CSV table of C-alpha atoms and ligand atoms in Angstrom, one decimal:
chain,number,residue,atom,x,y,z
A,1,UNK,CA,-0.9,16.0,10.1
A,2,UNK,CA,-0.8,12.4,11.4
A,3,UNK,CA,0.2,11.1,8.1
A,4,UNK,CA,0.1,11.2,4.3
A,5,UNK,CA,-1.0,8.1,2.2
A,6,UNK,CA,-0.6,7.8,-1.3
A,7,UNK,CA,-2.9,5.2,-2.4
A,8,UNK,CA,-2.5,4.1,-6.4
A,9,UNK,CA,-3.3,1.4,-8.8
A,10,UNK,CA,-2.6,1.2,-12.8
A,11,UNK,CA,-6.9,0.7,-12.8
A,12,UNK,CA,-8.7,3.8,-12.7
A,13,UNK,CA,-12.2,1.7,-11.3
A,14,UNK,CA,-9.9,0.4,-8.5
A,15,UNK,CA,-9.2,3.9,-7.9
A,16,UNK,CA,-12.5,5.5,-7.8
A,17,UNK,CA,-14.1,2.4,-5.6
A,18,UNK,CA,-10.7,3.1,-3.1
A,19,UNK,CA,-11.6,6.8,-2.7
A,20,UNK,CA,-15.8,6.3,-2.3
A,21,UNK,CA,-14.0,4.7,0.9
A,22,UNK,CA,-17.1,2.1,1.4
A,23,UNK,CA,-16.2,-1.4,3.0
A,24,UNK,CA,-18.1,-4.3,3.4
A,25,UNK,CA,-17.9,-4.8,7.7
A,26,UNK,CA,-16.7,-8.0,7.4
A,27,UNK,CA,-13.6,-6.1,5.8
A,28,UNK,CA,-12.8,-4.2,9.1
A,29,UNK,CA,-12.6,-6.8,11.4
A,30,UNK,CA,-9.1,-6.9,11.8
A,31,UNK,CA,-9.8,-3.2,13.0
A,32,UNK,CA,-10.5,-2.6,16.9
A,33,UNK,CA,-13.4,-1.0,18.1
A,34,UNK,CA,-12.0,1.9,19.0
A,35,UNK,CA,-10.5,2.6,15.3
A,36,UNK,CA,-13.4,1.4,13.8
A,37,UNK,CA,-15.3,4.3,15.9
A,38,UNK,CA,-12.8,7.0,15.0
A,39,UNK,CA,-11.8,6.8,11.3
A,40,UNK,CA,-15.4,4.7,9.8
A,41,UNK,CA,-18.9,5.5,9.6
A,42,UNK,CA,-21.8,3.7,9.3
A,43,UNK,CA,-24.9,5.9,9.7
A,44,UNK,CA,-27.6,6.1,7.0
A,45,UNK,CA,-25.8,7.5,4.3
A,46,UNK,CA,-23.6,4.4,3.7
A,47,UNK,CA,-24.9,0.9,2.2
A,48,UNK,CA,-26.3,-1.4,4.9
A,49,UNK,CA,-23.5,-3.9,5.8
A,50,UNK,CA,-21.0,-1.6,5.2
A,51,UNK,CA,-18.7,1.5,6.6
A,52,UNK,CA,-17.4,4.5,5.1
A,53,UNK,CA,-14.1,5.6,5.8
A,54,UNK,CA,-15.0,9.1,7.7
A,55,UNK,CA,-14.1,12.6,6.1
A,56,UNK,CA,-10.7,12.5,8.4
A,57,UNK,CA,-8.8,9.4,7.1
A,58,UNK,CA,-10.1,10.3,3.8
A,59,UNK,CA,-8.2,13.7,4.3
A,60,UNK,CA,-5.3,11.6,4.7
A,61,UNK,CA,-5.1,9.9,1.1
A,62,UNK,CA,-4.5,10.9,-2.0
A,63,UNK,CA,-5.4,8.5,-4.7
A,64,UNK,CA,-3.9,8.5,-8.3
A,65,UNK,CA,-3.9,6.1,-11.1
A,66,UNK,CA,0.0,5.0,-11.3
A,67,UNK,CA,1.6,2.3,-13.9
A,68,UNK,CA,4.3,1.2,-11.7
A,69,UNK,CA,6.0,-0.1,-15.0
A,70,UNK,CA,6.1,3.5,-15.9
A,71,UNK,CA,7.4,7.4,-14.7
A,72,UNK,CA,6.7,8.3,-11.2
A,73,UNK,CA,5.8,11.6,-10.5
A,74,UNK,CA,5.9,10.8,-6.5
A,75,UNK,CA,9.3,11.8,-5.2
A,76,UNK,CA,9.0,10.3,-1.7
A,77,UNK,CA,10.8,9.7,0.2
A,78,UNK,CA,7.9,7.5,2.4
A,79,UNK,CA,8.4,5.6,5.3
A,80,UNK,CA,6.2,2.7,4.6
A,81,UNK,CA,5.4,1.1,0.9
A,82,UNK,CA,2.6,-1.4,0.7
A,83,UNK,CA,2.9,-3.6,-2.8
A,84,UNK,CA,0.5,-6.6,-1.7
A,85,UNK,CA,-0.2,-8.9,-4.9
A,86,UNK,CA,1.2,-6.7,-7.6
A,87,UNK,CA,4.4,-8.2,-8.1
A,88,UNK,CA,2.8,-11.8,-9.1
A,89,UNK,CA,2.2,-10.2,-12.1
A,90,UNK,CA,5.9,-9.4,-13.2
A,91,UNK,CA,8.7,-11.6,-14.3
A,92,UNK,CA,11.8,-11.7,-11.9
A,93,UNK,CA,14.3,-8.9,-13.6
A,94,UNK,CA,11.2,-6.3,-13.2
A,95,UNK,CA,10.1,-7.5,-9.9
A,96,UNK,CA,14.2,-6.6,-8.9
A,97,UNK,CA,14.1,-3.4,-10.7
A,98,UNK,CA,11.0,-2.5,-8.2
A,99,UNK,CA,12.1,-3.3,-5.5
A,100,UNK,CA,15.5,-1.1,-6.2
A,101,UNK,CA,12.9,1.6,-7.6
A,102,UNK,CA,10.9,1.4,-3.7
A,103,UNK,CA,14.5,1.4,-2.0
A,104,UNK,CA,15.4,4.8,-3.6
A,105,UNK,CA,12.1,6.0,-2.3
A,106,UNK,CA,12.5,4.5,0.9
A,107,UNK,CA,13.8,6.7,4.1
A,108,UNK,CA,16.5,4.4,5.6
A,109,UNK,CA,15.2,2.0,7.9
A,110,UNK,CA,11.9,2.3,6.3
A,111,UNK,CA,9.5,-0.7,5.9
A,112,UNK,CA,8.5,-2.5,2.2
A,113,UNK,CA,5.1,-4.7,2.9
A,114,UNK,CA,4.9,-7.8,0.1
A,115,UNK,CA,2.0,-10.0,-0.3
A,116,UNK,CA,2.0,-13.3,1.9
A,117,UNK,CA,3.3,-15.4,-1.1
A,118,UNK,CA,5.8,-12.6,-2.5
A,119,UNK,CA,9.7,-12.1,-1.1
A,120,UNK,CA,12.6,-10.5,-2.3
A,121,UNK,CA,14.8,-12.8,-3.8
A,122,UNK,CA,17.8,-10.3,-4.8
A,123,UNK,CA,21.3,-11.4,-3.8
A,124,UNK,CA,22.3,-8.4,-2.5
A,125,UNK,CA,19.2,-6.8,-1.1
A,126,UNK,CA,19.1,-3.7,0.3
A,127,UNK,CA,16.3,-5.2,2.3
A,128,UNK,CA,16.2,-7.3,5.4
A,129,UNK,CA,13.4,-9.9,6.1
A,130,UNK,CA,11.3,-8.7,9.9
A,131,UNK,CA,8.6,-10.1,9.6
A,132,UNK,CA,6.2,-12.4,7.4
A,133,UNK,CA,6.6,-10.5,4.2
A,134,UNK,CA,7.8,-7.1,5.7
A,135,UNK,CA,11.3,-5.4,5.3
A,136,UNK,CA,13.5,-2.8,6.2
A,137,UNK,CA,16.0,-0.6,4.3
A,138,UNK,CA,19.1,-1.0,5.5
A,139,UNK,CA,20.9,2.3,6.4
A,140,UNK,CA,24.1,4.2,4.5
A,141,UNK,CA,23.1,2.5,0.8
B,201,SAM,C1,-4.4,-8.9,-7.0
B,201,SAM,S1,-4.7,-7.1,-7.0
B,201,SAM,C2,-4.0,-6.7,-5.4
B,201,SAM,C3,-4.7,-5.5,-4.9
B,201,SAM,C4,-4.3,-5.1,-3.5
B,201,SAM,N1,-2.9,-4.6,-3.5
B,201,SAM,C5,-4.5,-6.2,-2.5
B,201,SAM,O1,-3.6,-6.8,-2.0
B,201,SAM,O2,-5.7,-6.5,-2.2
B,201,SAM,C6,-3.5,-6.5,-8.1
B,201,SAM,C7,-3.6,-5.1,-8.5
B,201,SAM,O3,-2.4,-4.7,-9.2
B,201,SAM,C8,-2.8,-3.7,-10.2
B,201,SAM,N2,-1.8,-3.7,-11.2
B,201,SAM,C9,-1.5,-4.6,-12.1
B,201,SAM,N3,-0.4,-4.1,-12.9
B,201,SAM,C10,-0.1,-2.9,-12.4
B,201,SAM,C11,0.9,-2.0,-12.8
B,201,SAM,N4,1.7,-2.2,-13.9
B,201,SAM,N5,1.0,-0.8,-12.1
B,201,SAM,C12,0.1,-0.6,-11.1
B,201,SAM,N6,-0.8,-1.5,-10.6
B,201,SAM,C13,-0.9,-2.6,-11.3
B,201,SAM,C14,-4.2,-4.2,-10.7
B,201,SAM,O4,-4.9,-3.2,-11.3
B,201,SAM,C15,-4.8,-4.8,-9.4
B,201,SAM,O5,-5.6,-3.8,-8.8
């Protein structure tokens, strides 16, 4: 298995348009040729203008509707999290409680993705800033 994705989102619509897996192309140009070639399709079962994400990345995800305010079933741990332009919608103390909640389901030295306008602000993070909006668990916490 080259890797397991968990893909969620509180909406189940947002879910069920993730998993048809059909992007508008102007989506994947950020994507190189040859991965567009090996994980999209675009023959005439998919809209025109678009690509479908073939049978062999879709085998990779799971998607689930998940209220990150709430219980989550997921016990990780995961070596990369993703939370792009969630957190806007939280106040400060539950935006910290998330990002402790991401650390415990972090492998150490694993990488938490923000949205371009969101950071950690926590004084004592168990995070450390690599790139624009990425960090990395620190080890031994
Ligand atoms: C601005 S969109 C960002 C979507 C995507 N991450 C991106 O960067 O394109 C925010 C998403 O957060 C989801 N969301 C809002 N509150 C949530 C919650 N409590 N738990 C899980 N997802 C939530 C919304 O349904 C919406 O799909």
């Amino acid at each position: 298995m080259l890797a397991k994705i968990l893909a969620t989102d509180i909406d189940s619509e947002i879910i069920s348009t993730a998993a048809n897996g059909e992007y508008p192309l102007e989506r994947l140009t950020g994507i190189s040729d040859e991965r567009r070639r090996r994980w999209f399709v675009s023959d005439s079962s998919v809209r025109n203008g678009h690509a479908r994400a073939s049978s062999a990345l879709q085998s990779l995800i799971t998607f689930r509707t998940l209220n990150l305010m709430g219980e989550w079933p997921m016990r990780g741990p995961f070596d990369v999290i993703f939370c792009r332009n969630v957190m806007i919608y939280f106040d400060q103390a539950t935006r910290d409680r998330l990002i402790l909640r991401y650390a415990s389901l972090l492998v150490d030295g694993g990488y938490l993705c923000l949205g371009h306008s969101e950071s950690i602000h926590m004084q004592h993070s168990r995070f450390k800033l690599v790139g624009r909006t990425i960090y990395r668990k620190l080890g031994g916490q």
